Amino acid sequence: MTSTTVQEGDLQAEVTIEPERAARLEEFVERAVRAAAEFRRLDQGAVDQIVWAMVVAGLEAATDLAELAMEETGFGVLEDKVVKNYIATEFLYDYLKDKRSVGVIEEDAERNIQYVAEPVGVVLALLPITNPTSTALFKSIVGAKTRNAMIFRPSARAARCAVRAVEILQQAGEQAGLPANALQVIPDPTLDVSQYLFHHPGVDLIWTTGGPKAVAAANAAGKPSISVGAGNAPVYVHRSADIRMAVMDILISKTFDASVICPAEQTCVADEAIFKELVAEFERMGARLLSPEEVEALARVAFDAEGQPEIRTVGQSCFNLGAMAGLEVGEDDKVLLAPLPSDLSALAEHPFVQEKLMPVLGLVRSPSVEHGIDACVLVTEHGGLGHTSAVYTRDDDVVERFSAAVRTGRILVNAPTAVGALGGVYNSMTPTFSLGAGTWGGSNTTDNINYRNLLNIKSVSHRQAPPQWFRVPSDTYFNAGAVENLRQLGGHQILLVTDADSEARGVPDDLRSHFGEAGVHVFTDITPEPTEEQIRAGVAVVEQIDPDVIVALGGGSVMDAAKAMRLFYESPGLTMRELSLPFLDARKRVAQYPEKEHKVKLVAMPTTAGTGSEVSPAAVVTAGPRKLTLVDYSLVPDMAIVDPLLTLSLPPPVTADTGIDALTHALEAHVSIFASPYTDAFCLQAIHLILGALPRAYEDGSDLDARTKMANAATIAGLAFSNAFVGVNHALAHAVGACFGIAHGRANAIFLPHVLRYNASLPSKFMPAPGYSAYVAPEKYAQIGWVIGLGGKTEEIARERLFERVDELLVKVGEPRSLAELGIPRREFEAAVPELTRTAFEDASLKTNPRIPMIRELTELLQVGYEGG
Ligand SMILES: NC(=O)c1ccc[n+]([C@@H]2O[C@H](COP(=O)([O-])OP(=O)(O)OC[C@H]3O[C@@H](n4cnc5c(N)ncnc54)[C@H](O)[C@@H]3O)[C@@H](O)[C@H]2O)c1
Ligand SMILES: [Fe+2]
């Protein structure tokens, strides 16, 4: 902490140093390096004993050291210098005593991170002329707390007192176990010494407290440095302020050590409405208002022809300053008030706009809050950026405006800046003699620098797999006759969403009798792979009817459409674009789904045995050339009615396609990075049921047992993938399905054999997932084979048998084995490949696949899907 007025000179000058002096400096550094190595071996207990001994010695020497500083510098106030020394010892100790600075200093049990502290090593610490002994005490104690060896560079005009302060602490510390030479001072004031050490490889950190040139030189040395620079604190007194308190605070602070302290108030900007009252109170309390002529006379002695501060005026009493300027000033006058121009450009030109390390306070009359804040900003721009400012007001709005505008690291509200900024007296800020001034002041921090800034803190972060979940809808009714449960719905208005085919088959009519008294409206404008337009049209119908319940009766297409309709009905502002934003981790995604309770109940009644949409948080919507997947648990229907009787009418190809979709869900969820014992159980059962029942349901659609098993299996697989999600097979199917108009299950069937083998082979790139700690996909396929009774002595055999069973099933149920077989022309396909690859790559389903599908691999899978075999 020092100021523009008193600095070490131009430290940036190029210097060469004679060999003998260099050799001496080398010895200093060598000793420091040895001390640092020894220090590193001490534990927390030993360190705290040393700190205690140093604090005690510092406290006992507080007055002696203050006297020495007075003698040597010739300025300041003895009593206040003693207070500074107390702050640097007593207050610092109070802050440090319970702090851990060695080894594990902090543990975050919830996030499973330990923080381990290590010393920096050798710290080159520059001391200011303004607080030579207090800063020496402060930096020595902080150095000891952090087990660093310190090499001090005192200010040329305050070297002896600093040497003495450090000596006292080294001696006291050593008796308590402080390594020899842990604290050294190089009193030789020449600048080349500092410059030499700035660049010395043995110095690990530069800790500068000084004027802007010292800060710039330290920063230019090209090694880590904590640099804190000059201040020029403005204080704004608003009309709502407590005037008596403001005046008293400012007088305490401005007279503190005769203002030889960088956060001291420099210019008081006072609201016009209270200006007179404020000045009167200042005078009543012992301040002396200067006339314009007196201000001019004082400015002439305080600054030289270049506007540089005159050192002989620094830290002088009002009386002495008066004598120098030829003014009549009483011996008891505490502070000289220097009225400065209100006009901001005139203020900027005035010599007193800058820092005045003497009891002279600029005074600006301000016509408005806006002007007042502008004037304060202007003051900081003359040497005080990043440092300290203050505002006196009872109006929170003024505090807010002031703090938004003024660029200082500390903004004190209704408190004195000099004593306040040091922390611990008027507030709970960290006690310090090193006030970070942020990038505005050439510093890398605005902290009140303390022990943490002198540590290398290592985060020992333990592996953590986030907890998982298993969420299912509240009610699921299944088996033949489950539609009966519609009776318990109640409600006045029911909107039955379905498609034209179902209506043609008379299904809605059959159901009417189950709805009791409620009015039933039927909406049928949904086609397979529903589009956004269909959904928006559906929303208009919902708005018109205002139902209590929406019943979705149909395949995945109808159920997905109904889910999306409810979503957009309840939250009209949402857009597909926002909701389908890509994401890496579902828990961190940017898209925001509504969290409020549903206005409308949604009941899903699947008429296909495939998608699992009746229990799932997903809805697939075709938007232009793409299929977009909306995923969120708010989409899950409130009730699922899984009645196999509704599926009896499914024609064989649809039975096959939808059944293969269900199988793909279970196979993908089983190897997903989100797979859990919960979802595994559901996957295994679903796969078992489908492999047995699908060929039968396909061959004989009226086989109720097979239909029942398929209906249940599809819902069970839905419960699994609702929590573990799917994988690359679905990504490819979505892309190809939308591009060539292929039914979803059929598109899955094309890729299934290839994706199984792809996931079973060694990944070119693993998926980073903390819950997936080994590449278990190949084993999990084998596990399926065993559990469903395919036998096989080795994992490989069991896995192969499963894959063969899947291949056989696809043949049995008449699934096409390639896109070529579906009649897609080769040229058309080749032309679409780049876009298909891209679409699949961006599909949300990819994120839970066990291996990361590389773009090249997606293209290969697409090509294999085209050729088949
Ligand atoms: N939301 C999810 O979790 C999820 C999961 C997978 C797939 N999907 C999506 O679901 C859609 C596919 O659903 P789907 O496979 O159930 O097919 P679908 O709903 O498109 O129905 C296919 C055809 O079968 C007809 N149909 C339905 N039930 C019938 C019955 N009982 N008798 C006679 N005909 C009947 C339909 O009218 C339609 O023409 C795709 O858009 C797909 O992307 C959604
Ligand atoms: Fe699917």
PDB file of C-alpha atoms and ligand atoms in Angstrom, residues 610-611 661-662 664-665 721 726 730 734 744-745 748, ligand 2:
ATOM      1  CA  GLY A 610     -43.814 -51.090 -29.745  1.00  0.00           C
ATOM      2  CA  THR A 611     -42.919 -47.573 -28.825  1.00  0.00           C
ATOM      3  CA  ASP A 661     -38.931 -51.166 -32.136  1.00  0.00           C
ATOM      4  CA  ALA A 662     -39.673 -52.506 -28.640  1.00  0.00           C
ATOM      5  CA  THR A 664     -34.451 -52.274 -30.040  1.00  0.00           C
ATOM      6  CA  HIS A 665     -35.461 -50.197 -27.010  1.00  0.00           C
ATOM      7  CA  PHE A 721     -35.558 -46.768 -21.932  1.00  0.00           C
ATOM      8  CA  VAL A 726     -31.494 -45.590 -26.239  1.00  0.00           C
ATOM      9  CA  HIS A 730     -32.300 -44.980 -32.841  1.00  0.00           C
ATOM     10  CA  HIS A 734     -34.601 -41.369 -36.906  1.00  0.00           C
ATOM     11  CA  HIS A 744     -39.812 -46.163 -37.234  1.00  0.00           C
ATOM     12  CA  GLY A 745     -39.660 -49.845 -36.243  1.00  0.00           C
ATOM     13  CA  ASN A 748     -34.644 -49.734 -36.496  1.00  0.00           C
TER      14      ASN A 748
HETATM   15 FE    FE B   2     -38.209 -46.440 -30.855  1.00  0.00          FE
END
